[in-house]
């Protein structure tokens, strides 16, 4: 074995391993460090692994061939070329919406991954020493010498080509350690909560609307009480744990805990940490069906919050406008309903909407009414405001004292957030919406504007077997509202495209962009005498 050539190849392969490994760890992080979800993602994105698979199989397919200098040289060139291509395809520098974070957990996994790679390289070095010995022995079989001489290259190559599997393997190896560490932090958060018996804890969940509800309720309660809410989208066990350990102070009177779930019993797990006195369920619908499996599982998981609150003797606030929620109300004597539907305990009525905001009347269970106005866009925003008003009044705040706080509420970032960029262009940033009801509501808001209405969207994901059907319906609904439609990504948006065409829309007004930058450039180039309003509906994460 030529030591210099092997060292050059090993260095190139190691560089490719680092680049590919970091990219795979980033995707694993975006998939929540959950190996089953990451495995499903890898299967769905199998094209990115075709080159490593071909090279991995190819190197073993060449073993039966007899040796020869030309064959060895050609094979080494192929190996080096493959490593260089993989390195270039995964080189750092690409800008991600959610950058890779070198958390303590990631550093532990990188250590385990490094040990696995080191084992491959150590075996390669040992095989290299063996090949030197075999080459000095007379009478050795040519095939044996060839196989042993090739082993160092094969082992290093295998370390590279198997990196996409070694990354989740590192996660699995570390799972007992991570579980123990997480449990320690979770138990510490539980102790901190238990040490504050006067703290009133509120759980909020729903297929959509839970983050907006959290922000609205926090604004209303903060007008009279010291209130803490989980920030941004901190709605996982560790997100809640971090918030409690880092931000909770003895002066806080209310703690609003957003609870997210992608699998059955994950709300129950969060209730085990926060142990909420009261809860709010904003909605139930077809979301994350690829992991939940069915809408029934979604319903049962969301109502794990209602079960916890019922056991604690608290109240569960339910959106009565949602059919799936309305069907469960009778099971909870502690339920407080809100909505615009007939029969809601806290009912919204006389709703008027415009491109400047929304006005509505709230009628309490005792018959008392009050008129509210908000800068929030769309009739659907009334639902979450009704829930927040109902809960705030339940804490003792008079309804009339909530008029000003409601008026001050601003849109949650990336949730129908109005952004006036000047130059006759206004953006409606609804990038965090990815469900049928949210998309429908966003189109209704877009329809309020007397302008050139432009939709930019990559469509909806994680809807399981219903994904194509629901995106097709989204396309039909968009065709009825929009003057121009820009789809981001050809394969992903094909069902939307089909729905638009089926609706009889002028397909000359539909543009399929390669990426978001291309889409925004196209939106900016559209010529019109009217003001342009661009709806940015959903923004897929980096792992899509």
CSV table of C-alpha atoms in Angstrom, one decimal, residues 75-448:
chain,number,residue,atom,x,y,z
A,75,UNK,CA,-10.2,2.7,-8.0
A,76,UNK,CA,-8.2,5.2,-5.8
A,77,UNK,CA,-9.2,8.0,-8.2
A,78,UNK,CA,-12.8,7.0,-8.0
A,79,UNK,CA,-12.7,6.9,-4.2
A,80,UNK,CA,-11.0,10.3,-4.0
A,81,UNK,CA,-13.4,11.8,-6.5
A,82,UNK,CA,-16.4,10.5,-4.6
A,83,UNK,CA,-15.1,11.9,-1.4
A,84,UNK,CA,-14.5,15.3,-3.0
A,85,UNK,CA,-18.0,15.4,-4.5
A,86,UNK,CA,-19.6,14.5,-1.1
A,87,UNK,CA,-17.5,17.2,0.6
A,88,UNK,CA,-18.5,19.8,-2.0
A,89,UNK,CA,-22.2,18.9,-1.8
A,90,UNK,CA,-22.1,19.4,2.0
A,91,UNK,CA,-19.6,22.1,2.5
A,92,UNK,CA,-20.5,24.8,5.1
A,93,UNK,CA,-21.7,28.2,4.0
A,94,UNK,CA,-25.3,27.6,3.1
A,95,UNK,CA,-27.6,29.9,5.0
A,96,UNK,CA,-30.3,28.1,6.9
A,97,UNK,CA,-33.5,29.6,8.4
A,98,UNK,CA,-32.7,27.8,11.6
A,99,UNK,CA,-28.9,27.5,12.0
A,100,UNK,CA,-27.3,24.5,13.5
A,101,UNK,CA,-26.8,25.0,17.3
A,102,UNK,CA,-23.9,23.4,19.1
A,103,UNK,CA,-25.8,22.5,22.2
A,104,UNK,CA,-24.4,20.3,25.0
A,105,UNK,CA,-26.4,17.4,23.6
A,106,UNK,CA,-24.9,17.9,20.2
A,107,UNK,CA,-21.4,18.0,21.6
A,108,UNK,CA,-22.0,14.7,23.3
A,109,UNK,CA,-23.3,13.1,20.1
A,110,UNK,CA,-20.3,14.6,18.2
A,111,UNK,CA,-18.0,12.9,20.7
A,112,UNK,CA,-19.7,9.5,20.2
A,113,UNK,CA,-19.7,10.0,16.4
A,114,UNK,CA,-16.0,10.8,16.5
A,115,UNK,CA,-15.3,7.6,18.4
A,116,UNK,CA,-17.2,5.6,15.8
A,117,UNK,CA,-15.3,7.2,13.0
A,118,UNK,CA,-12.0,6.7,14.8
A,119,UNK,CA,-12.7,2.9,15.0
A,120,UNK,CA,-13.0,2.8,11.2
A,121,UNK,CA,-9.7,4.6,10.8
A,122,UNK,CA,-7.9,2.5,13.4
A,123,UNK,CA,-9.1,-0.6,11.7
A,124,UNK,CA,-7.8,0.8,8.4
A,125,UNK,CA,-4.4,1.5,9.9
A,126,UNK,CA,-4.2,-2.1,11.2
A,127,UNK,CA,-5.2,-3.5,7.8
A,128,UNK,CA,-2.6,-1.3,6.2
A,129,UNK,CA,0.1,-2.8,8.4
A,130,UNK,CA,-1.2,-6.3,7.6
A,131,UNK,CA,-1.0,-5.6,3.8
A,132,UNK,CA,2.7,-4.7,4.1
A,133,UNK,CA,3.4,-8.0,5.8
A,134,UNK,CA,1.4,-10.0,3.2
A,135,UNK,CA,3.1,-8.3,0.3
A,136,UNK,CA,6.5,-9.5,1.7
A,137,UNK,CA,5.4,-13.2,1.9
A,138,UNK,CA,6.2,-15.3,-1.1
A,139,UNK,CA,3.5,-17.4,-2.7
A,140,UNK,CA,0.6,-15.3,-1.5
A,141,UNK,CA,-2.5,-15.3,-3.6
A,142,UNK,CA,-2.9,-12.3,-5.8
A,143,UNK,CA,-6.5,-12.0,-4.9
A,144,UNK,CA,-5.7,-12.1,-1.1
A,145,UNK,CA,-3.0,-9.4,-1.5
A,146,UNK,CA,-5.4,-7.2,-3.5
A,147,UNK,CA,-8.2,-7.6,-0.9
A,148,UNK,CA,-6.0,-6.9,2.1
A,149,UNK,CA,-4.4,-3.9,0.3
A,150,UNK,CA,-7.8,-2.5,-0.6
A,151,UNK,CA,-9.2,-2.9,2.9
A,152,UNK,CA,-7.8,0.4,4.3
A,153,UNK,CA,-9.5,2.3,1.5
A,154,UNK,CA,-12.7,0.3,1.9
A,155,UNK,CA,-12.8,0.9,5.7
A,156,UNK,CA,-12.3,4.7,5.3
A,157,UNK,CA,-14.7,4.8,2.5
A,158,UNK,CA,-17.3,3.0,4.5
A,159,UNK,CA,-16.9,5.4,7.4
A,160,UNK,CA,-17.8,8.2,4.9
A,161,UNK,CA,-20.6,6.4,3.1
A,162,UNK,CA,-22.2,5.2,6.3
A,163,UNK,CA,-22.1,8.6,8.0
A,164,UNK,CA,-25.8,9.2,7.5
A,165,UNK,CA,-26.4,6.0,9.5
A,166,UNK,CA,-23.7,6.7,12.1
A,167,UNK,CA,-25.2,10.0,13.0
A,168,UNK,CA,-28.6,8.6,14.2
A,169,UNK,CA,-26.7,5.6,15.7
A,170,UNK,CA,-24.7,8.1,17.8
A,171,UNK,CA,-28.1,9.5,19.0
A,172,UNK,CA,-29.3,6.0,19.9
A,173,UNK,CA,-26.1,5.2,21.7
A,174,UNK,CA,-26.4,8.4,23.8
A,175,UNK,CA,-30.1,7.9,24.5
A,176,UNK,CA,-29.7,6.5,28.0
A,177,UNK,CA,-27.4,9.3,28.9
A,178,UNK,CA,-29.7,12.0,27.4
A,179,UNK,CA,-32.7,10.5,29.1
A,180,UNK,CA,-31.0,10.6,32.5
A,181,UNK,CA,-29.8,14.2,32.0
A,182,UNK,CA,-33.3,15.4,30.8
A,183,UNK,CA,-35.0,13.7,33.7
A,184,UNK,CA,-32.7,15.5,36.2
A,185,UNK,CA,-33.5,18.9,34.6
A,186,UNK,CA,-37.2,18.0,34.5
A,187,UNK,CA,-37.3,16.9,38.1
A,188,UNK,CA,-35.5,20.1,39.1
A,189,UNK,CA,-38.2,22.2,37.2
A,190,UNK,CA,-40.9,20.2,39.0
A,191,UNK,CA,-39.4,21.0,42.4
A,192,UNK,CA,-39.2,24.7,41.5
A,193,UNK,CA,-42.9,24.7,40.5
A,194,UNK,CA,-43.9,22.7,43.6
A,195,UNK,CA,-42.1,25.3,45.8
A,196,UNK,CA,-44.5,27.9,44.5
A,197,UNK,CA,-48.0,26.7,45.5
A,198,UNK,CA,-49.6,30.1,44.9
A,199,UNK,CA,-48.5,30.2,41.2
A,200,UNK,CA,-51.4,29.6,38.9
A,201,UNK,CA,-50.4,27.4,36.0
A,202,UNK,CA,-52.2,27.5,32.6
A,203,UNK,CA,-51.8,24.9,29.9
A,204,UNK,CA,-52.6,25.9,26.3
A,205,UNK,CA,-52.7,23.4,23.4
A,206,UNK,CA,-54.3,23.0,20.0
A,207,UNK,CA,-53.6,21.9,16.4
A,208,UNK,CA,-53.3,25.6,15.6
A,209,UNK,CA,-53.7,29.0,17.4
A,210,UNK,CA,-52.0,28.0,20.6
A,211,UNK,CA,-49.0,30.3,20.2
A,212,UNK,CA,-51.3,33.3,19.4
A,213,UNK,CA,-53.5,32.4,22.3
A,214,UNK,CA,-50.5,32.3,24.6
A,215,UNK,CA,-49.4,35.8,23.5
A,216,UNK,CA,-52.9,37.3,23.7
A,217,UNK,CA,-53.6,35.9,27.1
A,218,UNK,CA,-50.2,37.0,28.4
A,219,UNK,CA,-51.0,40.6,27.3
A,220,UNK,CA,-54.3,40.6,29.1
A,221,UNK,CA,-53.2,38.9,32.3
A,222,UNK,CA,-50.1,41.1,32.5
A,223,UNK,CA,-52.3,44.2,32.7
A,224,UNK,CA,-53.0,43.1,36.3
A,225,UNK,CA,-50.8,40.2,37.3
A,226,UNK,CA,-47.1,39.2,37.2
A,227,UNK,CA,-47.2,36.8,34.3
A,228,UNK,CA,-44.6,34.4,32.7
A,229,UNK,CA,-45.2,32.6,29.4
A,230,UNK,CA,-43.1,30.1,27.6
A,231,UNK,CA,-41.2,32.1,24.9
A,232,UNK,CA,-41.5,31.7,21.1
A,233,UNK,CA,-42.2,28.0,20.4
A,234,UNK,CA,-40.9,26.6,23.6
A,235,UNK,CA,-43.7,23.9,23.8
A,236,UNK,CA,-41.7,20.7,24.3
A,237,UNK,CA,-40.7,19.1,27.6
A,238,UNK,CA,-37.2,20.6,27.5
A,239,UNK,CA,-38.6,24.0,26.3
A,240,UNK,CA,-40.9,24.1,29.3
A,241,UNK,CA,-38.2,22.9,31.6
A,242,UNK,CA,-35.7,25.6,30.4
A,243,UNK,CA,-38.3,28.3,30.9
A,244,UNK,CA,-39.1,27.3,34.4
A,245,UNK,CA,-35.5,26.9,35.5
A,246,UNK,CA,-34.3,30.0,33.8
A,247,UNK,CA,-37.1,32.5,33.9
A,248,UNK,CA,-39.6,31.7,36.7
A,249,UNK,CA,-39.3,34.1,39.6
A,250,UNK,CA,-41.0,34.0,43.1
A,251,UNK,CA,-42.9,37.2,42.1
A,252,UNK,CA,-44.8,35.5,39.2
A,253,UNK,CA,-48.5,34.9,39.8
A,254,UNK,CA,-49.4,33.2,36.5
A,255,UNK,CA,-47.4,30.8,34.3
A,256,UNK,CA,-48.7,30.2,30.8
A,257,UNK,CA,-47.4,27.0,29.3
A,258,UNK,CA,-47.8,26.3,25.6
A,259,UNK,CA,-48.0,22.6,24.9
A,260,UNK,CA,-47.1,21.1,21.5
A,261,UNK,CA,-47.4,17.5,20.4
A,262,UNK,CA,-46.5,15.4,17.4
A,263,UNK,CA,-47.3,12.1,18.9
A,264,UNK,CA,-49.9,10.4,21.2
A,265,UNK,CA,-49.4,11.1,24.9
A,266,UNK,CA,-47.0,14.0,24.5
A,267,UNK,CA,-49.5,16.5,26.0
A,268,UNK,CA,-49.8,14.1,29.0
A,269,UNK,CA,-46.0,14.2,29.4
A,270,UNK,CA,-46.1,18.0,29.4
A,271,UNK,CA,-48.9,18.0,32.0
A,272,UNK,CA,-46.7,15.8,34.1
A,273,UNK,CA,-44.2,18.6,34.2
A,274,UNK,CA,-46.3,21.8,34.4
A,275,UNK,CA,-49.3,20.2,36.3
A,276,UNK,CA,-51.7,23.0,35.1
A,277,UNK,CA,-54.6,24.2,37.2
A,278,UNK,CA,-56.6,25.4,34.1
A,279,UNK,CA,-56.3,24.8,30.4
A,280,UNK,CA,-57.3,26.1,27.0
A,281,UNK,CA,-57.8,24.0,23.8
A,282,UNK,CA,-57.8,26.3,20.8
A,283,UNK,CA,-58.5,23.9,18.1
A,284,UNK,CA,-58.3,20.3,16.9
A,285,UNK,CA,-57.7,19.4,13.3
A,286,UNK,CA,-55.7,17.3,10.8
A,287,UNK,CA,-52.1,18.3,11.6
A,288,UNK,CA,-49.0,16.1,12.1
A,289,UNK,CA,-51.0,13.1,10.8
A,290,UNK,CA,-47.8,11.4,9.7
A,291,UNK,CA,-46.8,11.0,13.3
A,292,UNK,CA,-50.3,10.9,15.0
A,293,UNK,CA,-51.7,8.4,12.5
A,294,UNK,CA,-55.3,9.7,12.7
A,295,UNK,CA,-57.4,12.7,13.6
A,296,UNK,CA,-58.9,10.6,16.5
A,297,UNK,CA,-55.4,10.3,18.0
A,298,UNK,CA,-55.0,14.1,17.6
A,299,UNK,CA,-58.3,14.7,19.5
A,300,UNK,CA,-57.4,12.3,22.3
A,301,UNK,CA,-53.9,13.8,22.7
A,302,UNK,CA,-55.2,17.4,22.8
A,303,UNK,CA,-57.8,16.4,25.4
A,304,UNK,CA,-55.1,14.9,27.7
A,305,UNK,CA,-54.9,18.5,28.9
A,306,UNK,CA,-58.6,18.6,29.7
A,307,UNK,CA,-58.3,15.3,31.5
A,308,UNK,CA,-55.4,16.7,33.6
A,309,UNK,CA,-57.3,19.9,34.4
A,310,UNK,CA,-60.4,17.9,35.3
A,311,UNK,CA,-58.4,15.8,37.7
A,312,UNK,CA,-57.0,19.0,39.3
A,313,UNK,CA,-60.4,20.5,39.8
A,314,UNK,CA,-59.7,23.4,37.4
A,315,UNK,CA,-61.5,24.7,34.3
A,316,UNK,CA,-60.9,23.8,30.7
A,317,UNK,CA,-61.7,26.6,28.2
A,318,UNK,CA,-62.8,25.1,24.8
A,319,UNK,CA,-63.2,26.7,21.4
A,320,UNK,CA,-66.9,26.0,20.7
A,321,UNK,CA,-66.5,26.9,17.0
A,322,UNK,CA,-64.4,23.8,16.4
A,323,UNK,CA,-66.6,20.8,15.6
A,324,UNK,CA,-64.3,18.2,17.0
A,325,UNK,CA,-64.0,20.1,20.3
A,326,UNK,CA,-67.7,20.8,20.4
A,327,UNK,CA,-68.4,17.0,20.3
A,328,UNK,CA,-66.3,16.5,23.5
A,329,UNK,CA,-67.7,19.4,25.6
A,330,UNK,CA,-70.4,17.2,27.3
A,331,UNK,CA,-67.6,15.0,28.8
A,332,UNK,CA,-66.2,17.9,30.8
A,333,UNK,CA,-68.5,19.5,33.4
A,334,UNK,CA,-65.7,21.9,34.2
A,335,UNK,CA,-65.7,23.2,30.6
A,336,UNK,CA,-66.0,26.9,29.7
A,337,UNK,CA,-66.9,27.4,26.1
A,338,UNK,CA,-66.1,30.4,23.9
A,339,UNK,CA,-66.7,31.2,20.2
A,340,UNK,CA,-69.1,32.8,17.7
A,341,UNK,CA,-71.3,29.8,17.4
A,342,UNK,CA,-74.7,29.6,19.0
A,343,UNK,CA,-74.5,28.1,22.5
A,344,UNK,CA,-71.0,29.4,23.4
A,345,UNK,CA,-70.9,30.6,27.0
A,346,UNK,CA,-68.6,33.5,26.0
A,347,UNK,CA,-69.9,34.5,22.7
A,348,UNK,CA,-68.6,36.9,20.0
A,349,UNK,CA,-71.0,38.6,17.7
A,350,UNK,CA,-71.4,41.6,15.4
A,351,UNK,CA,-67.9,40.9,13.9
A,352,UNK,CA,-66.7,43.5,11.4
A,353,UNK,CA,-63.4,43.1,9.6
A,354,UNK,CA,-61.4,45.3,7.3
A,355,UNK,CA,-57.8,45.7,6.2
A,356,UNK,CA,-57.3,48.0,9.3
A,357,UNK,CA,-58.4,45.5,11.9
A,358,UNK,CA,-61.4,43.8,13.5
A,359,UNK,CA,-64.3,44.8,15.8
A,360,UNK,CA,-66.6,42.5,17.7
A,361,UNK,CA,-68.9,42.3,20.7
A,362,UNK,CA,-68.4,39.9,23.6
A,363,UNK,CA,-71.3,38.6,25.6
A,364,UNK,CA,-70.5,37.0,29.0
A,365,UNK,CA,-72.5,34.1,30.5
A,366,UNK,CA,-74.3,36.6,32.7
A,367,UNK,CA,-75.5,38.5,29.7
A,368,UNK,CA,-73.2,41.5,30.1
A,369,UNK,CA,-71.7,42.8,26.8
A,370,UNK,CA,-68.8,44.9,25.7
A,371,UNK,CA,-67.5,46.1,22.4
A,372,UNK,CA,-63.8,45.4,21.5
A,373,UNK,CA,-61.6,46.5,18.6
A,374,UNK,CA,-58.2,45.1,17.6
A,375,UNK,CA,-55.5,45.7,15.1
A,376,UNK,CA,-55.5,41.9,14.4
A,377,UNK,CA,-56.7,40.9,10.9
A,378,UNK,CA,-59.5,38.5,10.1
A,379,UNK,CA,-62.6,37.1,11.7
A,380,UNK,CA,-60.7,34.0,12.8
A,381,UNK,CA,-58.6,36.1,15.3
A,382,UNK,CA,-61.8,36.7,17.2
A,383,UNK,CA,-61.8,33.1,18.4
A,384,UNK,CA,-58.5,33.4,20.3
A,385,UNK,CA,-59.3,36.8,21.6
A,386,UNK,CA,-62.6,35.4,23.0
A,387,UNK,CA,-60.7,32.7,24.8
A,388,UNK,CA,-58.2,35.1,26.2
A,389,UNK,CA,-60.9,37.5,27.3
A,390,UNK,CA,-63.0,34.7,28.9
A,391,UNK,CA,-60.0,33.4,30.9
A,392,UNK,CA,-58.9,36.9,32.0
A,393,UNK,CA,-62.4,37.7,33.2
A,394,UNK,CA,-62.4,34.4,35.1
A,395,UNK,CA,-59.4,35.6,37.1
A,396,UNK,CA,-61.4,38.6,38.3
A,397,UNK,CA,-60.5,41.3,35.7
A,398,UNK,CA,-63.6,43.2,34.7
A,399,UNK,CA,-64.4,42.9,31.0
A,400,UNK,CA,-64.4,46.7,30.4
A,401,UNK,CA,-60.8,46.9,31.8
A,402,UNK,CA,-59.7,44.6,29.0
A,403,UNK,CA,-60.8,46.9,26.2
A,404,UNK,CA,-57.5,48.8,26.1
A,405,UNK,CA,-55.2,45.8,26.4
A,406,UNK,CA,-57.1,44.1,23.6
A,407,UNK,CA,-56.6,47.2,21.4
A,408,UNK,CA,-52.9,47.2,22.1
A,409,UNK,CA,-52.4,43.5,21.1
A,410,UNK,CA,-50.1,43.2,18.1
A,411,UNK,CA,-49.9,40.3,15.7
A,412,UNK,CA,-47.6,37.5,16.7
A,413,UNK,CA,-44.5,37.5,14.5
A,414,UNK,CA,-45.0,35.4,11.3
A,415,UNK,CA,-48.7,34.8,12.1
A,416,UNK,CA,-50.7,37.1,9.8
A,417,UNK,CA,-48.2,39.9,10.7
A,418,UNK,CA,-48.7,43.0,8.4
A,419,UNK,CA,-45.4,44.3,7.2
A,420,UNK,CA,-45.5,47.5,5.1
A,421,UNK,CA,-42.2,47.6,3.2
A,422,UNK,CA,-43.0,50.8,1.2
A,423,UNK,CA,-42.9,51.2,-2.5
A,424,UNK,CA,-46.5,50.1,-2.8
A,425,UNK,CA,-45.9,46.6,-1.5
A,426,UNK,CA,-47.4,45.2,1.8
A,427,UNK,CA,-46.5,41.7,3.0
A,428,UNK,CA,-48.8,39.5,5.2
A,429,UNK,CA,-46.3,37.3,6.9
A,430,UNK,CA,-48.1,34.0,7.8
A,431,UNK,CA,-45.0,31.9,7.6
A,432,UNK,CA,-45.7,29.8,10.7
A,433,UNK,CA,-49.1,28.6,9.4
A,434,UNK,CA,-49.2,25.1,7.9
A,435,UNK,CA,-52.7,23.8,8.5
A,436,UNK,CA,-55.9,23.9,6.4
A,437,UNK,CA,-57.8,26.1,8.7
A,438,UNK,CA,-55.0,28.6,9.0
A,439,UNK,CA,-54.4,28.7,5.2
A,440,UNK,CA,-58.2,29.3,4.7
A,441,UNK,CA,-58.2,32.1,7.2
A,442,UNK,CA,-55.1,33.7,5.6
A,443,UNK,CA,-56.8,33.7,2.2
A,444,UNK,CA,-59.8,35.4,3.8
A,445,UNK,CA,-57.6,38.1,5.2
A,446,UNK,CA,-55.9,38.6,1.8
A,447,UNK,CA,-59.4,38.9,0.2
A,448,UNK,CA,-60.0,42.0,2.5
